[in-house]
Every structure is written in C-alpha cells, then in structure tokens.
Amino acid sequence: MHAETQMEWESRMFDKVIAYLRDELCIDLPYMERALSALDPQGKENVQAFATEGIHLYYPPAHYLKVFEENELFLRRAYLHTVLHCLYAHLWQRGDREEFRWNVACDIAVEHVIDGLKKKSTHRLLSWQRQTVYEAIKEKHIISAAGIYELLTEEQPERLRALALEFYTDDHALWGMKDSKSPMPDQPRQSDETQKKWQKIARQVRFQKEKSDQSEDAAAAAMQVEIAAQKKRRSYKDFLMKFAAFQENMRCDIDAFDLNYYTYGLQIYGNLPLIEPLETREERRISEFVIVVDTSYSTSGELVRSFLQETLHILLEQNAFFTTAKVHLIQCDDMVQEDLIIQSAAQAQEILAHFEIKGGGNTDFRPAFTYVEQLRKNGELRNLGGLLYFTDGNGTYPAKKPDYPCAFLYLDAYNEEDVPAWAIQRKLDGEDRSVQ
C-alpha cells in the first residue's frame, strides 16, 4: 500500500478546506455556486498564493492550512477573488497593456466588488487606501478593470506599488499562459476553450442572479454589469459579421440531403449510397475587408492597437473568413500613410507586435475612400465585404455613398449631425476598446 506523504496529506486536508470555504460563500452568494465549483484544486509547493490558468486552482497546502487556522476570512475572500478574475475574463484581456498596472487594476476591480457585497462571509473593515480608491472609482463611474487601468495611468510609481501591496491577493503568473513556460511543470496549455467555458459560466451566474430573491446592492449590480459586458463584446462580433456575404465554399453540406436515403442505399447495395452529399455549401463569411485607422494627432496609439487586436482576432477566426481572406489595414490622417495586407492570423500577430502610428496631421476621411476605390479599379479588391473606419469623428466625410457597406467606429462623443446618413455608426465604450 502506498504510504501517504506529508504533501499528499496536506493537499487532502486543504481540499476539504476549499469545500468548506465554497459552502460558506454559497450561503451568502447562492448564484455563484457554479463559478465557485469550476476550478479544480491542486496543491503545489512552489506557489505562495492561489494561482489559476482558468482550469485549476493551485495553492500552497502547508502555508494555507496555517492561514486557515489564523485567518479564515482572508482565505474566503482570496478564493472568491480568484474566481471573480476568471468570471470577468481578466486572465485573457490584458492585450498590449502594461502587465504590472493591469494586475493591480484587476485586483482592485474584484476587491471593489467583494468589499461592496457587504456579506457576512466576506465583510472586512476598509483601509484608508481602499476608501480613497473606491471614491475615485465611484466619482468616475468606473465598473471594469479596463477603466481602472486607465485611472491608474495617472498614478506615480510609488503610489502604484502601494496599491499593489494593498490589493494583492493571488498570483497572476499563469494568466493567458499559451506555452509550456510555466512555474508548474505539468501546467496544461491554455486554450480558447477555457475562456469559452467561463463565458458560459458567466451567463449562468447572471441568470441565477436574476432569479435570486436577494436584494440588489451596488456591488452585486456592478458584478452584473461586468458580466453583461461579456455579452457586449460578443455583440461586437455580431456587428462585424454583418459585413459577411453568402458564397459557396468547398465543404460537405450534410444538411442538404436526406440522411435516411443515404444510409438506406448503403444497407441495400453495400458501398453505394442513393444520394451523395453536396460538395459545396453556402456560408456567410468575409473574403475581403478594409480597416482604416485615423492617425490624426487626437488618436491614441494604445487604443488603436487594442481596437486592431480585438477586430483582427474576430475577423481572422476560422468561421469568419474564407480560406483566401484578405484584410487591408490602412493608416490615414489627411492622406494615406500606409497600407498593410493581412492574410493570416500569423501575419496579424506580426503586424500588431511591431505596429506604429504613422501620421499626426488633420483628419480627412476622403483620401482613404479614394484610395480604396483605386484598389478596386486596379483589381486588387474584387469582392470587398466592407470598410471599418476607426476615428474620433472630427473630419471631412465623403459626399457620395460608396457601393459597399461602411461603418465608422467612434472613440468618444462625436457630432452625429456631421455623419452622413448612409454611414453605419457605432460608439466604442471602454469595453469595446479592450481585448476582451
């Protein structure tokens, strides 16, 4: 019989502690039960705090058994803290943001929610630092980590380090892990499936919360808004897919024939089906697309990169583009500065990694449309699905409507009266701007 090691015993004991913490939290937050049960606990000696990649909940067994004896409240809050990071998709949203500041912003975001719940299982007295930060968040109507990150850009390094110490709860080293360079030797590779799993859990939590008879307090409402923001990000994909068109694609269409006749032929004649499936099917995808970035002096480079990363990620997904997809990425202020052609996800990542804003003059939308029309006349664009123009909105619009769909994506407030009637309009808020 295998003799249980000290490490194995400690892990087994702390698994029971986690089950207890989960039960205590579910008493106050019953709608969180699915989320609190989603991470698989695993004891590890080489971690100092809770850590997760969205699949496992790593913890230091010996250390946390002592913490449980001395400060059970801390562990309850830490457990909920880590789960909320997954629920709000903080693990996958950093993009090009500076890592340290993003980690602090995410910690503040979830601690703000936990402190606002005012539940028996998580209640603690607020320090002066926390009160100050929460007042700033309330004053600026911030509800997400992305918004808090922007707020922290105004902080001095000393103040930022102090906030990091105040709000530190868990380890973020495994966030967004996509290769084997992990402090955990048996750490599984991160995948989009993990994020999709948490998106589904977020929808379930929202549904359960809506069914709950508990009173809505400010922090619980903030959590619902944050989860609802996940739907807003998905709606951006739906918005982009409006530019897709039906076209035949070389792919077996199993829905276009009666499967009963097919199998009946195989049974009667052996290897001879009565009806063969169609070799092509009509699918709604995009073959060619143009993204124009306003590079006038009023456009932020960081916001441009975040917008491009989000948009290209959606457009270059397997089910969004045909095999021969082509995206023209054009930079333009009052003249076309650059035109980059992207035909694969690898090209997109390479371009984003070295992307630099080119321009800085005044905004004039007309040169970009003239340039695109020239590409069409030259035969470089034969099946243009549409054009997205990322801008602050302050510029001269074309007088004539192009014969392809065109949408203007605005950063902030803009004068709607200046926008031509034929243009599709969408205002990007803090959630749309981030890679979410």
GROMACS .gro file of C-alpha atoms in nm, residues 106-375:
model
  270
  106CYS     CA    1  -0.777   4.365  -1.190
  107ASP     CA    2  -0.712   4.318  -0.818
  108ILE     CA    3  -0.879   4.650  -0.740
  109ALA     CA    4  -1.176   4.562  -0.963
  110VAL     CA    5  -1.258   4.235  -0.786
  111GLU     CA    6  -1.180   4.366  -0.436
  112HIS     CA    7  -1.414   4.657  -0.506
  113VAL     CA    8  -1.689   4.407  -0.583
  114ILE     CA    9  -1.615   4.191  -0.278
  115ASP     CA   10  -1.596   4.488  -0.040
  116GLY     CA   11  -1.921   4.620  -0.183
  117LEU     CA   12  -2.111   4.295  -0.128
  118LYS     CA   13  -2.118   4.356   0.249
  119LYS     CA   14  -2.189   3.990   0.316
  120LYS     CA   15  -2.107   3.813   0.641
  121SER     CA   16  -1.875   3.566   0.470
  122THR     CA   17  -1.655   3.837   0.315
  123HIS     CA   18  -1.701   4.155   0.523
  124ARG     CA   19  -1.392   4.340   0.647
  125LEU     CA   20  -1.311   4.694   0.753
  126LEU     CA   21  -1.189   4.921   0.473
  127SER     CA   22  -0.848   5.079   0.494
  128TRP     CA   23  -0.798   5.446   0.410
  129GLN     CA   24  -0.629   5.349   0.083
  130ARG     CA   25  -0.925   5.139  -0.024
  131GLN     CA   26  -1.176   5.407   0.061
  132THR     CA   27  -0.978   5.661  -0.143
  133VAL     CA   28  -0.960   5.435  -0.448
  134TYR     CA   29  -1.327   5.338  -0.428
  135GLU     CA   30  -1.430   5.702  -0.406
  136ALA     CA   31  -1.232   5.776  -0.724
  137ILE     CA   32  -1.396   5.479  -0.898
  138LYS     CA   33  -1.741   5.597  -0.795
  139GLU     CA   34  -1.673   5.956  -0.898
  140LYS     CA   35  -1.567   5.849  -1.249
  141HIS     CA   36  -1.843   5.584  -1.280
  142ILE     CA   37  -1.589   5.307  -1.348
  143ILE     CA   38  -1.710   4.946  -1.335
  144SER     CA   39  -1.441   4.743  -1.511
  145ALA     CA   40  -1.072   4.659  -1.483
  146ALA     CA   41  -1.011   4.835  -1.815
  147GLY     CA   42  -1.149   5.158  -1.672
  148ILE     CA   43  -0.947   5.123  -1.353
  149TYR     CA   44  -0.634   5.063  -1.562
  150GLU     CA   45  -0.688   5.398  -1.735
  151LEU     CA   46  -0.736   5.561  -1.393
  152LEU     CA   47  -0.405   5.414  -1.271
  153THR     CA   48  -0.211   5.568  -1.560
  154GLU     CA   49  -0.232   5.893  -1.363
  155GLU     CA   50  -0.065   5.742  -1.054
  156GLN     CA   51   0.301   5.784  -0.962
  157PRO     CA   52   0.515   5.463  -0.939
  158GLU     CA   53   0.534   5.484  -0.557
  159ARG     CA   54   0.158   5.515  -0.528
  160LEU     CA   55   0.106   5.228  -0.775
  161ARG     CA   56   0.336   5.000  -0.574
  162ALA     CA   57   0.149   5.089  -0.255
  163LEU     CA   58  -0.183   4.999  -0.420
  164ALA     CA   59  -0.035   4.673  -0.544
  165LEU     CA   60   0.055   4.578  -0.186
  166GLU     CA   61  -0.284   4.686  -0.053
  167PHE     CA   62  -0.489   4.485  -0.303
  168TYR     CA   63  -0.257   4.187  -0.364
  169THR     CA   64  -0.441   3.861  -0.302
  170ASP     CA   65  -0.342   3.596  -0.556
  171ASP     CA   66  -0.075   3.511  -0.814
  172HIS     CA   67  -0.136   3.617  -1.177
  173ALA     CA   68   0.170   3.442  -1.326
  174LEU     CA   69  -0.039   3.186  -1.517
  175TRP     CA   70  -0.278   3.433  -1.676
  176GLY     CA   71  -0.309   3.389  -2.050
  177MET     CA   72  -0.047   3.112  -2.048
  178LYS     CA   73  -0.019   2.982  -2.406
  179ASP     CA   74   0.303   2.780  -2.393
  180SER     CA   75   0.488   2.550  -2.162
  181LYS     CA   76   0.691   2.824  -1.991
  182SER     CA   77   0.507   2.782  -1.662
  183PRO     CA   78   0.616   2.759  -1.299
  184MET     CA   79   0.405   2.442  -1.292
  185PRO     CA   80   0.585   2.156  -1.476
  186ASP     CA   81   0.256   1.982  -1.557
  187GLN     CA   82   0.072   2.306  -1.642
  188PRO     CA   83  -0.170   2.235  -1.934
  189ARG     CA   84  -0.165   2.463  -2.236
  190GLN     CA   85  -0.411   2.747  -2.227
  191SER     CA   86  -0.681   2.743  -2.495
  192ASP     CA   87  -0.975   2.943  -2.615
  193GLU     CA   88  -1.197   2.666  -2.480
  194THR     CA   89  -1.114   2.773  -2.124
  195GLN     CA   90  -1.231   3.127  -2.190
  196LYS     CA   91  -1.545   2.999  -2.363
  197LYS     CA   92  -1.615   2.782  -2.057
  198TRP     CA   93  -1.600   3.086  -1.830
  199GLN     CA   94  -1.818   3.289  -2.066
  200LYS     CA   95  -2.081   3.017  -2.030
  201ILE     CA   96  -2.043   3.018  -1.651
  202ALA     CA   97  -2.081   3.398  -1.650
  203ARG     CA   98  -2.412   3.367  -1.836
  204GLN     CA   99  -2.528   3.105  -1.585
  205VAL     CA  100  -2.431   3.326  -1.290
  206ARG     CA  101  -2.617   3.620  -1.440
  207PHE     CA  102  -2.925   3.405  -1.497
  208GLN     CA  103  -2.915   3.267  -1.142
  209LYS     CA  104  -2.867   3.616  -1.001
  210GLU     CA  105  -3.172   3.740  -1.189
  211LYS     CA  106  -3.373   3.456  -1.038
  212SER     CA  107  -3.246   3.527  -0.689
  213ASP     CA  108  -3.478   3.697  -0.443
  214GLN     CA  109  -3.189   3.871  -0.271
  215SER     CA  110  -3.189   4.248  -0.272
  216GLU     CA  111  -2.965   4.417  -0.530
  217ASP     CA  112  -2.688   4.616  -0.368
  218ALA     CA  113  -2.445   4.838  -0.555
  219ALA     CA  114  -2.160   4.588  -0.575
  220ALA     CA  115  -2.381   4.300  -0.687
  221ALA     CA  116  -2.521   4.527  -0.954
  222ALA     CA  117  -2.167   4.616  -1.059
  223MET     CA  118  -2.092   4.246  -1.095
  224GLN     CA  119  -2.397   4.204  -1.320
  225VAL     CA  120  -2.288   4.495  -1.536
  226GLU     CA  121  -1.939   4.346  -1.566
  227ILE     CA  122  -2.082   4.008  -1.673
  228ALA     CA  123  -2.319   4.181  -1.912
  229ALA     CA  124  -2.014   4.345  -2.067
  230GLN     CA  125  -1.912   3.999  -2.187
  231LYS     CA  126  -2.232   3.995  -2.395
  232LYS     CA  127  -2.140   4.338  -2.530
  233ARG     CA  128  -1.807   4.205  -2.650
  234ARG     CA  129  -1.984   3.916  -2.822
  235SER     CA  130  -2.222   4.165  -2.983
  236TYR     CA  131  -1.920   4.334  -3.144
  237LYS     CA  132  -1.850   4.009  -3.328
  238ASP     CA  133  -2.213   4.002  -3.443
  239PHE     CA  134  -2.171   4.361  -3.562
  240LEU     CA  135  -1.864   4.270  -3.769
  241MET     CA  136  -2.035   3.969  -3.922
  242LYS     CA  137  -2.299   4.199  -4.072
  243PHE     CA  138  -2.038   4.265  -4.339
  244ALA     CA  139  -2.028   3.898  -4.439
  245ALA     CA  140  -2.189   3.771  -4.758
  246PHE     CA  141  -2.317   3.432  -4.873
  247GLN     CA  142  -2.081   3.245  -5.102
  248GLU     CA  143  -2.023   2.883  -5.200
  249ASN     CA  144  -1.742   2.716  -5.008
  250MET     CA  145  -1.579   2.377  -5.069
  251ARG     CA  146  -1.727   2.195  -4.774
  252CYS     CA  147  -1.957   1.894  -4.747
  253ASP     CA  148  -2.317   2.009  -4.685
  254ILE     CA  149  -2.465   1.732  -4.472
  255ASP     CA  150  -2.786   1.930  -4.420
  256ALA     CA  151  -2.874   1.945  -4.791
  257PHE     CA  152  -2.983   1.583  -4.833
  258ASP     CA  153  -3.193   1.320  -4.655
  259LEU     CA  154  -2.966   1.101  -4.443
  260ASN     CA  155  -3.226   0.821  -4.440
  261TYR     CA  156  -3.192   0.768  -4.817
  262TYR     CA  157  -2.815   0.782  -4.787
  263THR     CA  158  -2.791   0.508  -4.522
  264TYR     CA  159  -3.065   0.300  -4.686
  265GLY     CA  160  -2.856   0.276  -5.004
  266LEU     CA  161  -2.553   0.164  -4.805
  267GLN     CA  162  -2.759  -0.110  -4.637
  268ILE     CA  163  -2.915  -0.244  -4.960
  269TYR     CA  164  -2.628  -0.203  -5.208
  270GLY     CA  165  -2.327  -0.218  -4.981
  271ASN     CA  166  -2.096   0.069  -5.082
  272LEU     CA  167  -2.347   0.262  -5.294
  273PRO     CA  168  -2.539   0.545  -5.124
  274LEU     CA  169  -2.855   0.657  -5.303
  275ILE     CA  170  -2.774   1.026  -5.265
  276GLU     CA  171  -2.429   1.177  -5.231
  277PRO     CA  172  -2.387   1.485  -5.010
  278LEU     CA  173  -2.324   1.813  -5.188
  279GLU     CA  174  -1.954   1.902  -5.212
  280THR     CA  175  -2.018   2.273  -5.159
  281ARG     CA  176  -2.237   2.475  -4.932
  282GLU     CA  177  -2.334   2.837  -4.897
  283GLU     CA  178  -2.180   3.002  -4.593
  284ARG     CA  179  -2.190   3.355  -4.461
  285ARG     CA  180  -1.825   3.462  -4.443
  286ILE     CA  181  -1.600   3.751  -4.539
  287SER     CA  182  -1.349   3.734  -4.825
  288GLU     CA  183  -1.207   4.090  -4.842
  289PHE     CA  184  -1.218   4.371  -4.589
  290VAL     CA  185  -1.068   4.714  -4.528
  291ILE     CA  186  -0.983   4.865  -4.188
  292VAL     CA  187  -0.887   5.233  -4.189
  293VAL     CA  188  -0.728   5.385  -3.880
  294ASP     CA  189  -0.749   5.760  -3.823
  295THR     CA  190  -0.392   5.854  -3.728
  296SER     CA  191  -0.453   6.222  -3.666
  297TYR     CA  192  -0.295   6.390  -3.365
  298SER     CA  193  -0.605   6.324  -3.148
  299THR     CA  194  -0.591   5.944  -3.179
  300SER     CA  195  -0.431   5.735  -2.904
  301GLY     CA  196  -0.184   5.469  -3.017
  302GLU     CA  197  -0.275   5.235  -2.730
  303LEU     CA  198  -0.646   5.248  -2.815
  304VAL     CA  199  -0.568   5.187  -3.183
  305ARG     CA  200  -0.368   4.873  -3.101
  306SER     CA  201  -0.640   4.742  -2.869
  307PHE     CA  202  -0.905   4.804  -3.134
  308LEU     CA  203  -0.699   4.631  -3.405
  309GLN     CA  204  -0.618   4.333  -3.188
  310GLU     CA  205  -0.985   4.278  -3.100
  311THR     CA  206  -1.112   4.331  -3.456
  312LEU     CA  207  -0.848   4.120  -3.631
  313HIS     CA  208  -0.891   3.842  -3.377
  314ILE     CA  209  -1.262   3.822  -3.464
  315LEU     CA  210  -1.222   3.864  -3.840
  316LEU     CA  211  -0.948   3.601  -3.871
  317GLU     CA  212  -1.132   3.334  -3.676
  318GLN     CA  213  -1.183   3.012  -3.869
  319ASN     CA  214  -1.556   3.063  -3.919
  320ALA     CA  215  -1.544   3.434  -4.008
  321PHE     CA  216  -1.328   3.438  -4.323
  322PHE     CA  217  -1.294   3.228  -4.633
  323THR     CA  218  -0.965   3.048  -4.695
  324THR     CA  219  -0.847   3.322  -4.932
  325ALA     CA  220  -0.926   3.610  -4.696
  326LYS     CA  221  -0.755   3.947  -4.732
  327VAL     CA  222  -0.761   4.244  -4.495
  328HIS     CA  223  -0.618   4.584  -4.594
  329LEU     CA  224  -0.504   4.777  -4.285
  330ILE     CA  225  -0.476   5.142  -4.388
  331GLN     CA  226  -0.341   5.431  -4.180
  332CYS     CA  227  -0.469   5.772  -4.283
  333ASP     CA  228  -0.483   6.125  -4.139
  334ASP     CA  229  -0.535   6.377  -4.420
  335MET     CA  230  -0.356   6.138  -4.658
  336VAL     CA  231  -0.296   5.763  -4.682
  337GLN     CA  232   0.018   5.685  -4.482
  338GLU     CA  233   0.039   5.307  -4.510
  339ASP     CA  234  -0.145   5.002  -4.645
  340LEU     CA  235  -0.064   4.663  -4.493
  341ILE     CA  236  -0.218   4.345  -4.631
  342ILE     CA  237  -0.308   4.070  -4.381
  343GLN     CA  238  -0.400   3.721  -4.499
  344SER     CA  239  -0.345   3.507  -4.190
  345ALA     CA  240  -0.356   3.518  -3.812
  346ALA     CA  241   0.024   3.485  -3.804
  347GLN     CA  242   0.061   3.796  -4.022
  348ALA     CA  243  -0.182   3.983  -3.799
  349GLN     CA  244   0.017   3.900  -3.485
  350GLU     CA  245   0.343   4.001  -3.652
  351ILE     CA  246   0.199   4.335  -3.764
  352LEU     CA  247   0.044   4.409  -3.425
  353ALA     CA  248   0.371   4.328  -3.249
  354HIS     CA  249   0.552   4.599  -3.446
  355PHE     CA  250   0.263   4.836  -3.516
  356GLU     CA  251   0.344   5.207  -3.507
  357ILE     CA  252   0.114   5.503  -3.567
  358LYS     CA  253   0.205   5.689  -3.885
  359GLY     CA  254   0.061   6.033  -3.939
  360GLY     CA  255  -0.038   6.301  -3.692
  361GLY     CA  256  -0.200   6.557  -3.919
  362ASN     CA  257  -0.562   6.661  -3.950
  363THR     CA  258  -0.848   6.418  -4.015
  364ASP     CA  259  -0.988   6.383  -4.366
  365PHE     CA  260  -1.183   6.068  -4.446
  366ARG     CA  261  -1.193   6.122  -4.823
  367PRO     CA  262  -0.834   6.013  -4.917
  368ALA     CA  263  -0.890   5.666  -4.772
  369PHE     CA  264  -1.209   5.616  -4.976
  370THR     CA  265  -1.037   5.742  -5.289
  371TYR     CA  266  -0.750   5.500  -5.229
  372VAL     CA  267  -0.987   5.205  -5.177
  373GLU     CA  268  -1.172   5.292  -5.499
  374GLN     CA  269  -0.839   5.289  -5.684
  375LEU     CA  270  -0.762   4.943  -5.543
   0.00000   0.00000   0.00000
